[in-house]
PDB file of C-alpha atoms in Angstrom:
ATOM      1  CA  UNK A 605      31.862   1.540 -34.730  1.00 94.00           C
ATOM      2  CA  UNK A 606      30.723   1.902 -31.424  1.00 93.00           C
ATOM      3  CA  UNK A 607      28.567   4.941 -32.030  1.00 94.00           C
ATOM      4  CA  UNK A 608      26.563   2.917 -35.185  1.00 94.00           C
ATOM      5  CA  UNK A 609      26.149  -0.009 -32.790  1.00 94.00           C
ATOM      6  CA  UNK A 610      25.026   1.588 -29.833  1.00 92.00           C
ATOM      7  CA  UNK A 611      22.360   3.570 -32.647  1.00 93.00           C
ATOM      8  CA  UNK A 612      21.155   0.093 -33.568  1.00 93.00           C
ATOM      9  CA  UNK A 613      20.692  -0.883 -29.982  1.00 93.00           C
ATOM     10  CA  UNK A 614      18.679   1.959 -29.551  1.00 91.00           C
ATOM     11  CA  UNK A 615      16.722   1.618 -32.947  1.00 92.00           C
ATOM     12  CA  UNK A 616      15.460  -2.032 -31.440  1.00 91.00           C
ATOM     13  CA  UNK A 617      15.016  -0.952 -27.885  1.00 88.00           C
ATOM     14  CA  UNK A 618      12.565   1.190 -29.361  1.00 85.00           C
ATOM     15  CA  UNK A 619      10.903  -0.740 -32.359  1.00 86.00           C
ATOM     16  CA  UNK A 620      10.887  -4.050 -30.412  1.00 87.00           C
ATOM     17  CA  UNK A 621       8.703  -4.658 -26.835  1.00 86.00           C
ATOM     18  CA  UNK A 622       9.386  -8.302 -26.189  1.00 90.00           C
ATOM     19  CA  UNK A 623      12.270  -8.543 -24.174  1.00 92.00           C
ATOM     20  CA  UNK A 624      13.487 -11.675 -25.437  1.00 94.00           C
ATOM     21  CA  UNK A 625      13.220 -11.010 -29.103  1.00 94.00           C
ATOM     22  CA  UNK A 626      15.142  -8.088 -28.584  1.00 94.00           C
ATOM     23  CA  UNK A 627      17.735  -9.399 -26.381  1.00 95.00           C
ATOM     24  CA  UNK A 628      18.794 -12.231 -29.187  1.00 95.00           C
ATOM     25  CA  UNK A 629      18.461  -9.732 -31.920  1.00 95.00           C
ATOM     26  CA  UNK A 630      21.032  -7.610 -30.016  1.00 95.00           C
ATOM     27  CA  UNK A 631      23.200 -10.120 -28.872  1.00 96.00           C
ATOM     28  CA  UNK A 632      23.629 -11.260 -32.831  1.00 96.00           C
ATOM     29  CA  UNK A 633      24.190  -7.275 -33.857  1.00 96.00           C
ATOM     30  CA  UNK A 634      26.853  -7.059 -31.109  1.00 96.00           C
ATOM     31  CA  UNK A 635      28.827 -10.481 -31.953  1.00 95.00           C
ATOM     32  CA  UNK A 636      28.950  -9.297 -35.625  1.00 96.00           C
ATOM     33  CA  UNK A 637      30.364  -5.834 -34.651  1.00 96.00           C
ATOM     34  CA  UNK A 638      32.630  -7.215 -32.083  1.00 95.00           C
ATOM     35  CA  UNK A 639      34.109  -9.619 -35.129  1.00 95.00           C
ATOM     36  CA  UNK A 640      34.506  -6.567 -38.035  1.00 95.00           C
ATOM     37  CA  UNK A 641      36.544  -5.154 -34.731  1.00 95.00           C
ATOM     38  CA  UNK A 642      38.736  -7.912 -34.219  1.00 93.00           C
ATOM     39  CA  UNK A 643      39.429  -8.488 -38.058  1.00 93.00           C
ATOM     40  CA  UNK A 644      40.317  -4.749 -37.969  1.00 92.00           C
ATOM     41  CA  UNK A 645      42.740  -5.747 -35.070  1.00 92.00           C
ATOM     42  CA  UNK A 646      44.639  -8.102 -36.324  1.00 90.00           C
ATOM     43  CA  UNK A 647      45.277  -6.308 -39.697  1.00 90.00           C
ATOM     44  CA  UNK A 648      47.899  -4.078 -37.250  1.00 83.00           C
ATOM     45  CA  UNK A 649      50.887  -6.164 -37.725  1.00 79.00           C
ATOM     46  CA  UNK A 650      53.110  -3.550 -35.659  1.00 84.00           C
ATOM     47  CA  UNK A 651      51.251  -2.156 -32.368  1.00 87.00           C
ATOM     48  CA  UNK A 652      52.548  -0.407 -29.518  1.00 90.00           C
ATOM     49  CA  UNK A 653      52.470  -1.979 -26.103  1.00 90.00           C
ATOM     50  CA  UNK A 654      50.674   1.818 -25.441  1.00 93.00           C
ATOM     51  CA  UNK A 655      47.959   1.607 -27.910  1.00 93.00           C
ATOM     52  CA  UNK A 656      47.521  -2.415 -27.476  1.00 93.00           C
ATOM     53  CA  UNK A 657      46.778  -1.253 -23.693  1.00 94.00           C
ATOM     54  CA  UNK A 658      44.110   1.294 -24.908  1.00 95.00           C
ATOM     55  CA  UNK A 659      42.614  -0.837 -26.753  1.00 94.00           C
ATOM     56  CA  UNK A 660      41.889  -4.038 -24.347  1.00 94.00           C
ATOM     57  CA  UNK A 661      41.417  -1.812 -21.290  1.00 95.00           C
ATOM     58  CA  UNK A 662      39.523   1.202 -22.578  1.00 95.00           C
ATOM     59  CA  UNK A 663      37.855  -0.157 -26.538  1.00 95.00           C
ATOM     60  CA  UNK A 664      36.916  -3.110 -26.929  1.00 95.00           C
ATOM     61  CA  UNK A 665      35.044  -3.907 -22.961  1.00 96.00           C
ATOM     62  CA  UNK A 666      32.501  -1.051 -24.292  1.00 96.00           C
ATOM     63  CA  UNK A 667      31.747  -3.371 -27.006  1.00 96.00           C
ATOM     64  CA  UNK A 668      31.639  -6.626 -25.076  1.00 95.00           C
ATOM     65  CA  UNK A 669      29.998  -5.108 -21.973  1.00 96.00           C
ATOM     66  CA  UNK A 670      27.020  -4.922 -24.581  1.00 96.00           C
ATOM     67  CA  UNK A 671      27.228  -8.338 -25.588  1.00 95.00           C
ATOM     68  CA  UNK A 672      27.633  -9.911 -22.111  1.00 95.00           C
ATOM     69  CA  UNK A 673      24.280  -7.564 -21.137  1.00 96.00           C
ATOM     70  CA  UNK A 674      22.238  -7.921 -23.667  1.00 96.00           C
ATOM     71  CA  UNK A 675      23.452 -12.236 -22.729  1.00 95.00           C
ATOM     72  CA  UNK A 676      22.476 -11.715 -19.415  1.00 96.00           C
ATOM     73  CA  UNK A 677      18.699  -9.948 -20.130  1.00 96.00           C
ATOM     74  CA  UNK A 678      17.974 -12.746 -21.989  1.00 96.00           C
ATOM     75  CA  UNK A 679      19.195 -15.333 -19.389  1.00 96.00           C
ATOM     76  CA  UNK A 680      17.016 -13.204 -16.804  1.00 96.00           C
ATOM     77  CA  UNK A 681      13.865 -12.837 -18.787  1.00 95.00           C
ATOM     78  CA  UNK A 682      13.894 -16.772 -20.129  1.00 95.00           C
ATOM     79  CA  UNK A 683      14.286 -17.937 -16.402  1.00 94.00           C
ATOM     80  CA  UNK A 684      11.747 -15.283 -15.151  1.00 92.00           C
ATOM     81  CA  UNK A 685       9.410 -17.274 -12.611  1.00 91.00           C
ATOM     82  CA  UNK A 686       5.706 -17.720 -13.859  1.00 86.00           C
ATOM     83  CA  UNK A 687       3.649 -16.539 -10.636  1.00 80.00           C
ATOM     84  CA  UNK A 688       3.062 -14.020  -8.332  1.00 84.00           C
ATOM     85  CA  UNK A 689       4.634 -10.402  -7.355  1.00 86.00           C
ATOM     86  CA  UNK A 690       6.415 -11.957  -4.338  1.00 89.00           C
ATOM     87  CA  UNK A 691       8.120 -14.997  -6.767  1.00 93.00           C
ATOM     88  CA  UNK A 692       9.174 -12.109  -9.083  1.00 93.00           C
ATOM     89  CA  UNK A 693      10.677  -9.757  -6.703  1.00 93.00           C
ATOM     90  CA  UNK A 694      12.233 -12.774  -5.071  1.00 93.00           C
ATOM     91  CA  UNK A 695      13.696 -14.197  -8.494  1.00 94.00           C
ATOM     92  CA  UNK A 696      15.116 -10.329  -9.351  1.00 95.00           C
ATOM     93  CA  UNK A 697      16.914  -9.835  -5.933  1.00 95.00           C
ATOM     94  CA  UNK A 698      18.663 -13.465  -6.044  1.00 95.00           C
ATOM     95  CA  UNK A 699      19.863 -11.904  -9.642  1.00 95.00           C
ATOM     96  CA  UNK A 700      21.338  -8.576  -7.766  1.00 95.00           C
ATOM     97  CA  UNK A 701      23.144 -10.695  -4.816  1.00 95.00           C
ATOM     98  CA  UNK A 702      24.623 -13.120  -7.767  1.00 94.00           C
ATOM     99  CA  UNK A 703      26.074  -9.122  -9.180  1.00 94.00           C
ATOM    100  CA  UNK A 704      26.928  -8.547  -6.045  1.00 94.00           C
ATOM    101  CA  UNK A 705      28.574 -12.001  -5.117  1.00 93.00           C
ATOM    102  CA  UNK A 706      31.470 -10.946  -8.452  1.00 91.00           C
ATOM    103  CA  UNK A 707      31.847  -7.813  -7.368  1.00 92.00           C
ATOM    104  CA  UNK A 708      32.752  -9.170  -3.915  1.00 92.00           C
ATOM    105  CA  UNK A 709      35.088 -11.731  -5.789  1.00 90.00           C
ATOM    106  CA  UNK A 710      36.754  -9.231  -7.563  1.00 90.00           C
ATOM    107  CA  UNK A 711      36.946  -6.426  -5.507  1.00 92.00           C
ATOM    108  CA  UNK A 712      40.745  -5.813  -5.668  1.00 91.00           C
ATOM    109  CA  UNK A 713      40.419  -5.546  -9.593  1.00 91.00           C
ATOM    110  CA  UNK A 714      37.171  -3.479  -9.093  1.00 92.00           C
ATOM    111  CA  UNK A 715      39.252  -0.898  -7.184  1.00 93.00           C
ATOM    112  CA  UNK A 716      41.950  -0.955  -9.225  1.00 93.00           C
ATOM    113  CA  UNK A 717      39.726  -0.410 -12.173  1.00 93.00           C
ATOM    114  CA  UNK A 718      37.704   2.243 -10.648  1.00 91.00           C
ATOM    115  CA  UNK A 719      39.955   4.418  -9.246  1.00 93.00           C
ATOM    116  CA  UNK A 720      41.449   5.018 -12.592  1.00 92.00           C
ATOM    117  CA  UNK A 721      45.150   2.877 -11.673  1.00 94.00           C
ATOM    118  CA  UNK A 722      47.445   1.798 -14.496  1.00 94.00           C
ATOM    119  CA  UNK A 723      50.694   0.207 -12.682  1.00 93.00           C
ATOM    120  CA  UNK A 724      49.332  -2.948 -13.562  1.00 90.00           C
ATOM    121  CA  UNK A 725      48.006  -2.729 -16.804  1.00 93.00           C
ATOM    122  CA  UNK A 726      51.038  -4.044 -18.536  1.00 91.00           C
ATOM    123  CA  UNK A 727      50.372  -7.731 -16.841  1.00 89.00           C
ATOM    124  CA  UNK A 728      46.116  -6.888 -17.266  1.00 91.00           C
ATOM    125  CA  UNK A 729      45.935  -5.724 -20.983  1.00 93.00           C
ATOM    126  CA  UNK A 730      48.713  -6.961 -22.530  1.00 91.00           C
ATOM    127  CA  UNK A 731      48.468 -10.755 -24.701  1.00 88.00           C
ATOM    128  CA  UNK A 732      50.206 -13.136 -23.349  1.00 81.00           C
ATOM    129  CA  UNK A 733      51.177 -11.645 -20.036  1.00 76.00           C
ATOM    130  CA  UNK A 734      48.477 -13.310 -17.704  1.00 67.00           C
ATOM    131  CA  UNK A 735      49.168 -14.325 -13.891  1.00 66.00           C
ATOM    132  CA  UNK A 736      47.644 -17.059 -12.935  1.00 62.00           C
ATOM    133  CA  UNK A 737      48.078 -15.414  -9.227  1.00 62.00           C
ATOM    134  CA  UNK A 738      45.964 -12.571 -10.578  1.00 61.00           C
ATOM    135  CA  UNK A 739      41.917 -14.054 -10.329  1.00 64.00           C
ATOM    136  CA  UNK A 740      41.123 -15.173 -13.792  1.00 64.00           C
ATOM    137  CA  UNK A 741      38.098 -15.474 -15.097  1.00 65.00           C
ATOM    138  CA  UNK A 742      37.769 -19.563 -17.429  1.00 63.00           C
ATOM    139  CA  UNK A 743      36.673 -17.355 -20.132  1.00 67.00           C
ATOM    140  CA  UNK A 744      40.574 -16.033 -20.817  1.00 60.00           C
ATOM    141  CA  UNK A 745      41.323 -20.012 -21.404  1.00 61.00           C
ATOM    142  CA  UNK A 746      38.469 -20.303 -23.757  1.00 66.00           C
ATOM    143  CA  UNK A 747      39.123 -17.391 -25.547  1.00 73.00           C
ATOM    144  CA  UNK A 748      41.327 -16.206 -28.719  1.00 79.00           C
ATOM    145  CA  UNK A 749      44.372 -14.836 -27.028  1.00 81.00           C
ATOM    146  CA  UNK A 750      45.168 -13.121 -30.141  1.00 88.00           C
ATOM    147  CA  UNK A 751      42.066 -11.179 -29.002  1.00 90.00           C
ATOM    148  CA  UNK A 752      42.106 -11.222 -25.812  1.00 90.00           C
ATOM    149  CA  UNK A 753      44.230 -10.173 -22.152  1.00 90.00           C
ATOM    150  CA  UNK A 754      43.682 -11.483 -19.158  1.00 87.00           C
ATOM    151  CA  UNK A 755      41.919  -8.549 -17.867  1.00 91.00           C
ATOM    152  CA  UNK A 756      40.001  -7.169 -20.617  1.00 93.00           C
ATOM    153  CA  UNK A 757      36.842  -9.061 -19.854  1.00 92.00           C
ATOM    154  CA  UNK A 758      36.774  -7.969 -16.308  1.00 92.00           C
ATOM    155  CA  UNK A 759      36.544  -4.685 -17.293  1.00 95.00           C
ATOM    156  CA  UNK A 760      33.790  -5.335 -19.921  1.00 95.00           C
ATOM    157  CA  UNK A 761      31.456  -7.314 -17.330  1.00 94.00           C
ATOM    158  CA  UNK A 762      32.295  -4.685 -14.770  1.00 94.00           C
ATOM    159  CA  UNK A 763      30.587  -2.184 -17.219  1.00 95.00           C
ATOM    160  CA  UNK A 764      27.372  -5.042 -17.556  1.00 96.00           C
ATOM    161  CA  UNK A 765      27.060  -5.079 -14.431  1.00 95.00           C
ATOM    162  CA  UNK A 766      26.527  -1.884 -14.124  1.00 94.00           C
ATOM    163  CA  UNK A 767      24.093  -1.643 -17.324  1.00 94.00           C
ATOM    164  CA  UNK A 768      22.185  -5.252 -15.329  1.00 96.00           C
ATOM    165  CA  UNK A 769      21.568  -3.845 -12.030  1.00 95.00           C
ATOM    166  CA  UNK A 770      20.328  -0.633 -13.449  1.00 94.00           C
ATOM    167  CA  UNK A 771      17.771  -3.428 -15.452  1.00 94.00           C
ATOM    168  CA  UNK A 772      16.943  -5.409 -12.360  1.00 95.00           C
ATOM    169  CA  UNK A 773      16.339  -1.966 -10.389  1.00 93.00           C
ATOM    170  CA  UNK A 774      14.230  -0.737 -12.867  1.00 92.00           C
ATOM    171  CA  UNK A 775      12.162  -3.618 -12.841  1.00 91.00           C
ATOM    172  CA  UNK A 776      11.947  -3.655  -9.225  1.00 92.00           C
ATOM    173  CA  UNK A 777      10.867  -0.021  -9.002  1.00 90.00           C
ATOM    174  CA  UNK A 778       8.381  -0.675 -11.891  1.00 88.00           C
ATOM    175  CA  UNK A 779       6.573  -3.268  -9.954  1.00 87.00           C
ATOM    176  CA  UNK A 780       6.099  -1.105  -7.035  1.00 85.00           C
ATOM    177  CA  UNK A 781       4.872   1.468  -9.380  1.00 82.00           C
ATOM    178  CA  UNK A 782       2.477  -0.803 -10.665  1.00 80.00           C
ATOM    179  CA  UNK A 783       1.099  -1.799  -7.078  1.00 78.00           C
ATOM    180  CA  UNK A 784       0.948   1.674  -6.047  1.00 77.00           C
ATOM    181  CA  UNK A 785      -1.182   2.571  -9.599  1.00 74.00           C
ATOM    182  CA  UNK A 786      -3.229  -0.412  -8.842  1.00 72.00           C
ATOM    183  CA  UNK A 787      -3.923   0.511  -5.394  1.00 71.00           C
ATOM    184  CA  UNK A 788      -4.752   3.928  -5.715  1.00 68.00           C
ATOM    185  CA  UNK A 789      -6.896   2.805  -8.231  1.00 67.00           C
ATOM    186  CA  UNK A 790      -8.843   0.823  -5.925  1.00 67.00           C
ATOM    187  CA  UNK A 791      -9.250   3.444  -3.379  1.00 63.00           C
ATOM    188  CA  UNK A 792     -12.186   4.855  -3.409  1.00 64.00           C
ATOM    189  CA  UNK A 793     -11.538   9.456  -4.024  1.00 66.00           C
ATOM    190  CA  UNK A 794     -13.101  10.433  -1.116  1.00 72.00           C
ATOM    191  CA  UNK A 795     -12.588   9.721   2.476  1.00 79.00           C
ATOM    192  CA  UNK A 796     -15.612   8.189   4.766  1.00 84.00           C
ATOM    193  CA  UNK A 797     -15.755   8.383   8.425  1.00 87.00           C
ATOM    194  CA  UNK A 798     -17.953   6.887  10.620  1.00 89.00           C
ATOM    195  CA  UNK A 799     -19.827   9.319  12.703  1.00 89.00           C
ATOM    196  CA  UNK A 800     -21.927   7.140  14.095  1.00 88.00           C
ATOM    197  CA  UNK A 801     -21.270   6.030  17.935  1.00 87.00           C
ATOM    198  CA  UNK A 802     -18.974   3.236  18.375  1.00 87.00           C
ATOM    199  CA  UNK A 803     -21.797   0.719  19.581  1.00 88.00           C
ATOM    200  CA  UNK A 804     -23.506   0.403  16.554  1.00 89.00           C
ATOM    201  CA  UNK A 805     -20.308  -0.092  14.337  1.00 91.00           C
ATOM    202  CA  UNK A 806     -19.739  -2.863  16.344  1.00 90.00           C
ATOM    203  CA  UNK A 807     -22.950  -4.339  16.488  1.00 89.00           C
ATOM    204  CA  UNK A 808     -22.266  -4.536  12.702  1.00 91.00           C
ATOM    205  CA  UNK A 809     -18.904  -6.303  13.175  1.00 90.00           C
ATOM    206  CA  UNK A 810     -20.228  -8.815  15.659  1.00 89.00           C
ATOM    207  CA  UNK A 811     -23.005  -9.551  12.784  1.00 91.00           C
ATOM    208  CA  UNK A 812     -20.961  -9.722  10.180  1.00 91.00           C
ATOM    209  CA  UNK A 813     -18.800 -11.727  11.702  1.00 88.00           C
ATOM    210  CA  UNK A 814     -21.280 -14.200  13.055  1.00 89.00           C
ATOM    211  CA  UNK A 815     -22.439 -15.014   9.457  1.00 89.00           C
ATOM    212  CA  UNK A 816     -19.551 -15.651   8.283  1.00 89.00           C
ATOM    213  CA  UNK A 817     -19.372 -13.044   5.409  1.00 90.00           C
ATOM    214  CA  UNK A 818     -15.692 -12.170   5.072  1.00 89.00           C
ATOM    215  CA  UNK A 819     -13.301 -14.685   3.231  1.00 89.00           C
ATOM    216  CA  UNK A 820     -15.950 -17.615   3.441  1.00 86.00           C
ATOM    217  CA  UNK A 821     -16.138 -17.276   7.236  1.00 85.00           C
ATOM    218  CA  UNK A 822     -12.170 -17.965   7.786  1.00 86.00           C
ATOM    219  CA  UNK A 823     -11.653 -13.706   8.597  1.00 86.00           C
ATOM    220  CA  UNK A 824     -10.922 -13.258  12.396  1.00 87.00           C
ATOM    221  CA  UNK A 825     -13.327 -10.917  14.509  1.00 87.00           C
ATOM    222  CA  UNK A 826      -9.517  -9.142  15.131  1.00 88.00           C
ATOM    223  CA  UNK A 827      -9.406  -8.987  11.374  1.00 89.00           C
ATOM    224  CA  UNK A 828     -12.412  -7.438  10.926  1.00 90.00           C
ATOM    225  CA  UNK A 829     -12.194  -4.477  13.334  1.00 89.00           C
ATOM    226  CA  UNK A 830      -8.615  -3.382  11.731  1.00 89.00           C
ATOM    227  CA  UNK A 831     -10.370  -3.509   8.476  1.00 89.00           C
ATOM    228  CA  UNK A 832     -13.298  -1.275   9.571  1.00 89.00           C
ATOM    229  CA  UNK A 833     -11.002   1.162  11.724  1.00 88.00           C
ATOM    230  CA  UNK A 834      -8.856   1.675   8.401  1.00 88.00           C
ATOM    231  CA  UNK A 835     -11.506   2.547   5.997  1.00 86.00           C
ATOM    232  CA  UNK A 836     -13.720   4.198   8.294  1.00 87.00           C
ATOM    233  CA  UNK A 837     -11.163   6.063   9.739  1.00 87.00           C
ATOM    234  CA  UNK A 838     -12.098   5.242  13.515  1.00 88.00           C
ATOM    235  CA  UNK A 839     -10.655   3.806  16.820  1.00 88.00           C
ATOM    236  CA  UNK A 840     -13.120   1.107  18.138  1.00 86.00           C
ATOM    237  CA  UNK A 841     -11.023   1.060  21.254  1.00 83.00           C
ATOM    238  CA  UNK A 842     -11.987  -2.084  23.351  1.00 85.00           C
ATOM    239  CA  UNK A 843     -14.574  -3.682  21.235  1.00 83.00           C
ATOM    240  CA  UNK A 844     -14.899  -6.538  22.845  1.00 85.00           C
ATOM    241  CA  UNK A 845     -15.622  -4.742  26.159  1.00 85.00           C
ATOM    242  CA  UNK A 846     -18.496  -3.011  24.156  1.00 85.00           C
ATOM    243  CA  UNK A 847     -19.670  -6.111  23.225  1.00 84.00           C
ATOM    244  CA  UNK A 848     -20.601  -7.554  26.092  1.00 83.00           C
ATOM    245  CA  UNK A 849     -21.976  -4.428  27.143  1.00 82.00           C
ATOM    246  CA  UNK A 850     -24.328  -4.778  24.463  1.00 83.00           C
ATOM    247  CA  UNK A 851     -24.946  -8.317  25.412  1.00 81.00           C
ATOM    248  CA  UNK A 852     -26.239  -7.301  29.072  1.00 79.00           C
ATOM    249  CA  UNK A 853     -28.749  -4.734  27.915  1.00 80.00           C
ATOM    250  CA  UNK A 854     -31.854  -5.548  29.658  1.00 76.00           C
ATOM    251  CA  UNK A 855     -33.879  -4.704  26.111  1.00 81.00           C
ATOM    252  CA  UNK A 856     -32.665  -4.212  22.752  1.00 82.00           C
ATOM    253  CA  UNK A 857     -29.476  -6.523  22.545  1.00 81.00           C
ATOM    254  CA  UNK A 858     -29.375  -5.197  18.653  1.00 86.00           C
ATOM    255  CA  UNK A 859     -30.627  -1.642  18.817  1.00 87.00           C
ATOM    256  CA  UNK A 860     -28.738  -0.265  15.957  1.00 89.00           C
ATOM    257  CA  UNK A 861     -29.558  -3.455  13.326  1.00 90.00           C
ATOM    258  CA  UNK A 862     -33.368  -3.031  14.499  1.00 90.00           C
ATOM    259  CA  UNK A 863     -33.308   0.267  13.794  1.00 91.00           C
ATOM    260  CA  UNK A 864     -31.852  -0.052  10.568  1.00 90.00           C
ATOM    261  CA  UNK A 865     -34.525  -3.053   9.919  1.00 89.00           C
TER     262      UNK A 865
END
């Protein structure tokens, strides 16, 4: 059962590109599967305490794990900001410190779960055996204990969690991708120096500041020299001095803009 849903997942992952759509049409696949496994359940009238353990701690999380996902994508993308790459990235880390926050919550049960222990799993994954002692999630209360431990879903949105933050990642990564792509894009191939002297570049940046030609006038004479030291690969060094070396020349103030003229 697990193998043909996890082939349908994969069938609309790849025939579907709106995360949304896919998300609910998942999410109604995965509830249906998770039923047809709980009918199947409770047609065991006689079931060992072994093989009830198995099956809440180790069977049915893989199924839910995909339901609480796929749930949680389509929370994420529904509440996904409109604006900017900086809103984005902001909105997707607050989503990895909220995955962060349970794990923090639950990191007894994390450890217990990771490392493999079973001393407990008679009170974790057995019906009817919860401790209220024991950090329970409000879902056990809401749930169908004939289906459900105390533990079980733990385990199920520990596996989410790991499926979600491998999501949010991925999207992270993806926009830095992109911004690399779009930068490299905008770069021109080859690389221009400026071999001319130093005086005339920054005759240039003194005009172009004085008219006002970067960002409608608001760019900084500062600004400006970083700009042209970047993409002209050159140190103006103390412009400023140079500047008012230009300014006491007996003829010439401009030379290089004349000359250009």
């Amino acid at each position: 059962m697990l193998f043909e849903l996890t082939e349908q997942l994969n069938f609309i992952h790849l025939e579907m590109d709106d995360e949304i759509a896919k998300s609910e049409k998942a999410i109604k696949i995965t509830i249906k599967v998770i039923d047809n496994l709980k009918k199947l359940f409770l047609k065991n009238k006689t079931i060992s305490a072994d093989s009830e353990i198995d099956l809440f701690k180790n069977i049915k999380p893989k199924f839910t794990s995909l339901y609480i996902y796929h749930n949680a994508i389509l929370k994420i993308e529904t509440k996904m900001p409109h604006g900017g790459e900086r809103i984005i990235k902001k909105y997707l880390n607050k989503e990895l410190k909220n995955l962060k926050r349970y794990f923090d919550n639950n990191l007894d049960f994390y450890n217990y779960h990771r490392t493999g222990s079973c001393y407990l799993d008679f009170k974790y994954f057995v019906r009817g055996n919860h401790d209220l002692k024991l950090r329970l999630d409000s879902f056990y209360f809401e749930a169908d204990h004939n289906f459900a431990t105390s533990h079980d879903f733990k385990v199920a949105k520990i596996l989410a969690h790991d499926l979600i933050q491998v999501y949010l990642e991925s999207k992270l990564l993806n926009m830095v991708k992109k911004k690399c792509k779009e930068k490299s894009q905008r770069e021109p191939k080859g690389k221009m120096v400026w071999t001319g002297s130093k005086v005339s570049l920054t005759e240039i940046l003194y005009a172009f500041q004085s008219k006002g030609v970067f960002n409608n006038g608001t760019a900084e004479l500062k600004d400006i020299a970083n700009y042209f030291e970047q993409i002209f690969h050159i140190d103006l060094g103390q412009y400023r001095r140079t500047f008012l070396e230009i300014r006491g020349r007996k003829t010439e103030k401009t030379k290089f803009l004349n000359s250009l003229q």
